[in-house]
Amino acid sequence: MTVKGMKPIWYFVGLILLIMGGIIFLTGIYYLINPSARVTVLSEIHPNIWWGAVMLIFGSIMYFKFKKETI
């Protein structure tokens, strides 16, 4: 019987950031194409797109860096 190592916590953090960043980014793209009837403060800078992109990039880096590592 072989014992496999565990994945580091940063692998799962990267995976969660990747998934959540993708959802937020796609929501921002949707609101860019179909603007909401209610206008909020600073909605013209589209924070969903920027923060979704930041989370996607950071999550991708962490996910692919720790993908093959085991503890």
mmCIF file of N, CA and C in Angstrom:
data_model
loop_
_atom_site.group_PDB
_atom_site.id
_atom_site.type_symbol
_atom_site.label_atom_id
_atom_site.label_comp_id
_atom_site.label_asym_id
_atom_site.label_seq_id
_atom_site.Cartn_x
_atom_site.Cartn_y
_atom_site.Cartn_z
ATOM 1 N N MET A 1 0.838 -1.172 0.000
ATOM 2 C CA MET A 1 0.000 0.000 0.000
ATOM 3 C C MET A 1 0.884 1.237 0.000
ATOM 4 N N THR A 2 0.616 2.130 -0.921
ATOM 5 C CA THR A 2 1.402 3.358 -0.994
ATOM 6 C C THR A 2 0.629 4.497 -0.343
ATOM 7 N N VAL A 3 1.372 5.332 0.345
ATOM 8 C CA VAL A 3 0.773 6.489 0.992
ATOM 9 C C VAL A 3 1.092 7.714 0.150
ATOM 10 N N LYS A 4 0.056 8.371 -0.327
ATOM 11 C CA LYS A 4 0.254 9.577 -1.118
ATOM 12 C C LYS A 4 0.313 10.778 -0.194
ATOM 13 N N GLY A 5 1.098 11.773 -0.604
ATOM 14 C CA GLY A 5 1.216 12.979 0.191
ATOM 15 C C GLY A 5 0.002 13.865 0.040
ATOM 16 N N MET A 6 -0.098 14.789 0.950
ATOM 17 C CA MET A 6 -1.208 15.736 0.906
ATOM 18 C C MET A 6 -0.804 16.964 0.100
ATOM 19 N N LYS A 7 -1.771 17.608 -0.452
ATOM 20 C CA LYS A 7 -1.531 18.857 -1.179
ATOM 21 C C LYS A 7 -1.346 19.986 -0.173
ATOM 22 N N PRO A 8 -0.478 20.940 -0.490
ATOM 23 C CA PRO A 8 -0.329 22.095 0.404
ATOM 24 C C PRO A 8 -1.571 22.976 0.379
ATOM 25 N N ILE A 9 -1.759 23.738 1.446
ATOM 26 C CA ILE A 9 -2.946 24.599 1.567
ATOM 27 C C ILE A 9 -2.986 25.643 0.458
ATOM 28 N N TRP A 10 -1.821 26.062 -0.049
ATOM 29 C CA TRP A 10 -1.771 27.092 -1.086
ATOM 30 C C TRP A 10 -2.331 26.589 -2.406
ATOM 31 N N TYR A 11 -2.311 25.293 -2.613
ATOM 32 C CA TYR A 11 -2.952 24.713 -3.796
ATOM 33 C C TYR A 11 -4.461 24.971 -3.752
ATOM 34 N N PHE A 12 -5.079 24.719 -2.596
ATOM 35 C CA PHE A 12 -6.525 24.902 -2.469
ATOM 36 C C PHE A 12 -6.908 26.376 -2.440
ATOM 37 N N VAL A 13 -6.054 27.206 -1.853
ATOM 38 C CA VAL A 13 -6.301 28.650 -1.870
ATOM 39 C C VAL A 13 -6.271 29.152 -3.315
ATOM 40 N N GLY A 14 -5.303 28.693 -4.085
ATOM 41 C CA GLY A 14 -5.226 29.076 -5.494
ATOM 42 C C GLY A 14 -6.425 28.596 -6.279
ATOM 43 N N LEU A 15 -6.876 27.375 -5.992
ATOM 44 C CA LEU A 15 -8.052 26.837 -6.696
ATOM 45 C C LEU A 15 -9.307 27.643 -6.379
ATOM 46 N N ILE A 16 -9.489 27.999 -5.104
ATOM 47 C CA ILE A 16 -10.666 28.792 -4.714
ATOM 48 C C ILE A 16 -10.613 30.189 -5.331
ATOM 49 N N LEU A 17 -9.422 30.817 -5.313
ATOM 50 C CA LEU A 17 -9.296 32.144 -5.929
ATOM 51 C C LEU A 17 -9.541 32.076 -7.431
ATOM 52 N N LEU A 18 -9.087 31.006 -8.050
ATOM 53 C CA LEU A 18 -9.287 30.835 -9.488
ATOM 54 C C LEU A 18 -10.776 30.722 -9.817
ATOM 55 N N ILE A 19 -11.502 29.925 -9.075
ATOM 56 C CA ILE A 19 -12.937 29.735 -9.325
ATOM 57 C C ILE A 19 -13.717 31.012 -9.015
ATOM 58 N N MET A 20 -13.476 31.600 -7.838
ATOM 59 C CA MET A 20 -14.225 32.803 -7.462
ATOM 60 C C MET A 20 -13.865 33.990 -8.357
ATOM 61 N N GLY A 21 -12.594 34.113 -8.723
ATOM 62 C CA GLY A 21 -12.190 35.187 -9.627
ATOM 63 C C GLY A 21 -12.832 35.052 -10.990
ATOM 64 N N GLY A 22 -12.973 33.804 -11.465
ATOM 65 C CA GLY A 22 -13.642 33.584 -12.743
ATOM 66 C C GLY A 22 -15.098 33.991 -12.698
ATOM 67 N N ILE A 23 -15.766 33.645 -11.603
ATOM 68 C CA ILE A 23 -17.187 34.006 -11.467
ATOM 69 C C ILE A 23 -17.346 35.518 -11.393
ATOM 70 N N ILE A 24 -16.508 36.188 -10.595
ATOM 71 C CA ILE A 24 -16.602 37.647 -10.464
ATOM 72 C C ILE A 24 -16.263 38.337 -11.776
ATOM 73 N N PHE A 25 -15.252 37.835 -12.478
ATOM 74 C CA PHE A 25 -14.865 38.427 -13.764
ATOM 75 C C PHE A 25 -15.986 38.296 -14.787
ATOM 76 N N LEU A 26 -16.591 37.116 -14.867
ATOM 77 C CA LEU A 26 -17.682 36.918 -15.825
ATOM 78 C C LEU A 26 -18.905 37.753 -15.455
ATOM 79 N N THR A 27 -19.154 37.939 -14.161
ATOM 80 C CA THR A 27 -20.243 38.821 -13.739
ATOM 81 C C THR A 27 -19.973 40.259 -14.177
ATOM 82 N N GLY A 28 -18.728 40.702 -14.045
ATOM 83 C CA GLY A 28 -18.358 42.046 -14.491
ATOM 84 C C GLY A 28 -18.529 42.216 -15.990
ATOM 85 N N ILE A 29 -18.177 41.198 -16.758
ATOM 86 C CA ILE A 29 -18.374 41.248 -18.214
ATOM 87 C C ILE A 29 -19.863 41.324 -18.534
ATOM 88 N N TYR A 30 -20.671 40.552 -17.798
ATOM 89 C CA TYR A 30 -22.128 40.586 -18.021
ATOM 90 C C TYR A 30 -22.681 41.980 -17.756
ATOM 91 N N TYR A 31 -22.266 42.610 -16.638
ATOM 92 C CA TYR A 31 -22.768 43.950 -16.322
ATOM 93 C C TYR A 31 -22.185 45.018 -17.243
ATOM 94 N N LEU A 32 -21.049 44.746 -17.856
ATOM 95 C CA LEU A 32 -20.516 45.683 -18.842
ATOM 96 C C LEU A 32 -21.380 45.670 -20.101
ATOM 97 N N ILE A 33 -21.818 44.484 -20.494
ATOM 98 C CA ILE A 33 -22.649 44.350 -21.698
ATOM 99 C C ILE A 33 -24.087 44.770 -21.422
ATOM 100 N N ASN A 34 -24.622 44.357 -20.243
ATOM 101 C CA ASN A 34 -25.998 44.676 -19.853
ATOM 102 C C ASN A 34 -25.970 45.517 -18.582
ATOM 103 N N PRO A 35 -25.813 46.837 -18.691
ATOM 104 C CA PRO A 35 -25.715 47.668 -17.481
ATOM 105 C C PRO A 35 -26.989 47.628 -16.642
ATOM 106 N N SER A 36 -26.789 47.717 -15.330
ATOM 107 C CA SER A 36 -27.901 47.694 -14.392
ATOM 108 C C SER A 36 -28.662 49.015 -14.460
ATOM 109 N N ALA A 37 -29.953 48.971 -14.105
ATOM 110 C CA ALA A 37 -30.769 50.175 -14.118
ATOM 111 C C ALA A 37 -30.364 51.104 -12.975
ATOM 112 N N ARG A 38 -29.926 50.519 -11.846
ATOM 113 C CA ARG A 38 -29.477 51.326 -10.706
ATOM 114 C C ARG A 38 -27.990 51.595 -10.848
ATOM 115 N N VAL A 39 -27.624 52.868 -10.762
ATOM 116 C CA VAL A 39 -26.224 53.254 -10.865
ATOM 117 C C VAL A 39 -25.665 53.443 -9.453
ATOM 118 N N THR A 40 -24.589 52.757 -9.131
ATOM 119 C CA THR A 40 -23.959 52.878 -7.813
ATOM 120 C C THR A 40 -22.700 53.728 -7.928
ATOM 121 N N VAL A 41 -22.140 54.072 -6.762
ATOM 122 C CA VAL A 41 -20.936 54.892 -6.733
ATOM 123 C C VAL A 41 -19.775 54.111 -7.356
ATOM 124 N N LEU A 42 -19.033 54.726 -8.218
ATOM 125 C CA LEU A 42 -17.856 54.172 -8.897
ATOM 126 C C LEU A 42 -18.172 52.949 -9.757
ATOM 127 N N SER A 43 -19.404 52.809 -10.171
ATOM 128 C CA SER A 43 -19.743 51.670 -11.033
ATOM 129 C C SER A 43 -19.155 51.832 -12.425
ATOM 130 N N GLU A 44 -18.766 53.059 -12.770
ATOM 131 C CA GLU A 44 -18.228 53.287 -14.104
ATOM 132 C C GLU A 44 -16.814 52.727 -14.279
ATOM 133 N N ILE A 45 -16.143 52.394 -13.180
ATOM 134 C CA ILE A 45 -14.795 51.812 -13.311
ATOM 135 C C ILE A 45 -14.836 50.288 -13.359
ATOM 136 N N HIS A 46 -15.991 49.689 -13.225
ATOM 137 C CA HIS A 46 -16.210 48.241 -13.337
ATOM 138 C C HIS A 46 -15.279 47.452 -12.408
ATOM 139 N N PRO A 47 -15.475 47.570 -11.094
ATOM 140 C CA PRO A 47 -14.594 46.875 -10.154
ATOM 141 C C PRO A 47 -14.692 45.358 -10.247
ATOM 142 N N ASN A 48 -15.801 44.819 -10.716
ATOM 143 C CA ASN A 48 -15.911 43.363 -10.860
ATOM 144 C C ASN A 48 -14.883 42.828 -11.846
ATOM 145 N N ILE A 49 -14.674 43.558 -12.913
ATOM 146 C CA ILE A 49 -13.709 43.099 -13.923
ATOM 147 C C ILE A 49 -12.293 43.162 -13.365
ATOM 148 N N TRP A 50 -11.946 44.273 -12.698
ATOM 149 C CA TRP A 50 -10.578 44.421 -12.184
ATOM 150 C C TRP A 50 -10.277 43.423 -11.083
ATOM 151 N N TRP A 51 -11.161 43.314 -10.091
ATOM 152 C CA TRP A 51 -10.894 42.379 -8.987
ATOM 153 C C TRP A 51 -11.004 40.937 -9.434
ATOM 154 N N GLY A 52 -11.881 40.655 -10.369
ATOM 155 C CA GLY A 52 -11.956 39.296 -10.902
ATOM 156 C C GLY A 52 -10.681 38.922 -11.634
ATOM 157 N N ALA A 53 -10.138 39.867 -12.404
ATOM 158 C CA ALA A 53 -8.893 39.609 -13.124
ATOM 159 C C ALA A 53 -7.728 39.421 -12.157
ATOM 160 N N VAL A 54 -7.671 40.248 -11.098
ATOM 161 C CA VAL A 54 -6.597 40.108 -10.098
ATOM 162 C C VAL A 54 -6.681 38.749 -9.409
ATOM 163 N N MET A 55 -7.902 38.354 -9.030
ATOM 164 C CA MET A 55 -8.071 37.053 -8.375
ATOM 165 C C MET A 55 -7.756 35.911 -9.330
ATOM 166 N N LEU A 56 -8.119 36.045 -10.595
ATOM 167 C CA LEU A 56 -7.802 35.016 -11.583
ATOM 168 C C LEU A 56 -6.296 34.852 -11.756
ATOM 169 N N ILE A 57 -5.589 35.949 -11.875
ATOM 170 C CA ILE A 57 -4.139 35.892 -12.090
ATOM 171 C C ILE A 57 -3.440 35.318 -10.857
ATOM 172 N N PHE A 58 -3.773 35.830 -9.677
ATOM 173 C CA PHE A 58 -3.135 35.344 -8.456
ATOM 174 C C PHE A 58 -3.491 33.875 -8.184
ATOM 175 N N GLY A 59 -4.750 33.512 -8.403
ATOM 176 C CA GLY A 59 -5.163 32.119 -8.214
ATOM 177 C C GLY A 59 -4.479 31.186 -9.200
ATOM 178 N N SER A 60 -4.314 31.626 -10.440
ATOM 179 C CA SER A 60 -3.631 30.802 -11.435
ATOM 180 C C SER A 60 -2.177 30.566 -11.068
ATOM 181 N N ILE A 61 -1.524 31.631 -10.602
ATOM 182 C CA ILE A 61 -0.117 31.492 -10.203
ATOM 183 C C ILE A 61 0.011 30.491 -9.071
ATOM 184 N N MET A 62 -0.816 30.632 -8.049
ATOM 185 C CA MET A 62 -0.731 29.726 -6.897
ATOM 186 C C MET A 62 -1.139 28.307 -7.266
ATOM 187 N N TYR A 63 -2.158 28.160 -8.071
ATOM 188 C CA TYR A 63 -2.632 26.826 -8.439
ATOM 189 C C TYR A 63 -1.568 26.067 -9.233
ATOM 190 N N PHE A 64 -1.022 26.696 -10.247
ATOM 191 C CA PHE A 64 -0.064 25.992 -11.097
ATOM 192 C C PHE A 64 1.294 25.836 -10.423
ATOM 193 N N LYS A 65 1.647 26.734 -9.497
ATOM 194 C CA LYS A 65 2.916 26.604 -8.790
ATOM 195 C C LYS A 65 2.885 25.416 -7.827
ATOM 196 N N PHE A 66 1.759 25.211 -7.129
ATOM 197 C CA PHE A 66 1.678 24.160 -6.111
ATOM 198 C C PHE A 66 0.921 22.924 -6.598
ATOM 199 N N LYS A 67 0.657 22.834 -7.884
ATOM 200 C CA LYS A 67 -0.136 21.730 -8.421
ATOM 201 C C LYS A 67 0.540 20.382 -8.219
ATOM 202 N N LYS A 68 1.833 20.298 -8.421
ATOM 203 C CA LYS A 68 2.535 19.012 -8.364
ATOM 204 C C LYS A 68 3.238 18.762 -7.047
ATOM 205 N N GLU A 69 3.166 19.705 -6.133
ATOM 206 C CA GLU A 69 3.845 19.523 -4.852
ATOM 207 C C GLU A 69 2.983 18.725 -3.884
ATOM 208 N N THR A 70 3.645 17.931 -3.071
ATOM 209 C CA THR A 70 2.970 17.206 -1.995
ATOM 210 C C THR A 70 3.769 17.397 -0.726
ATOM 211 N N ILE A 71 3.089 17.290 0.381
ATOM 212 C CA ILE A 71 3.753 17.452 1.677
ATOM 213 C C ILE A 71 4.058 16.082 2.237
#
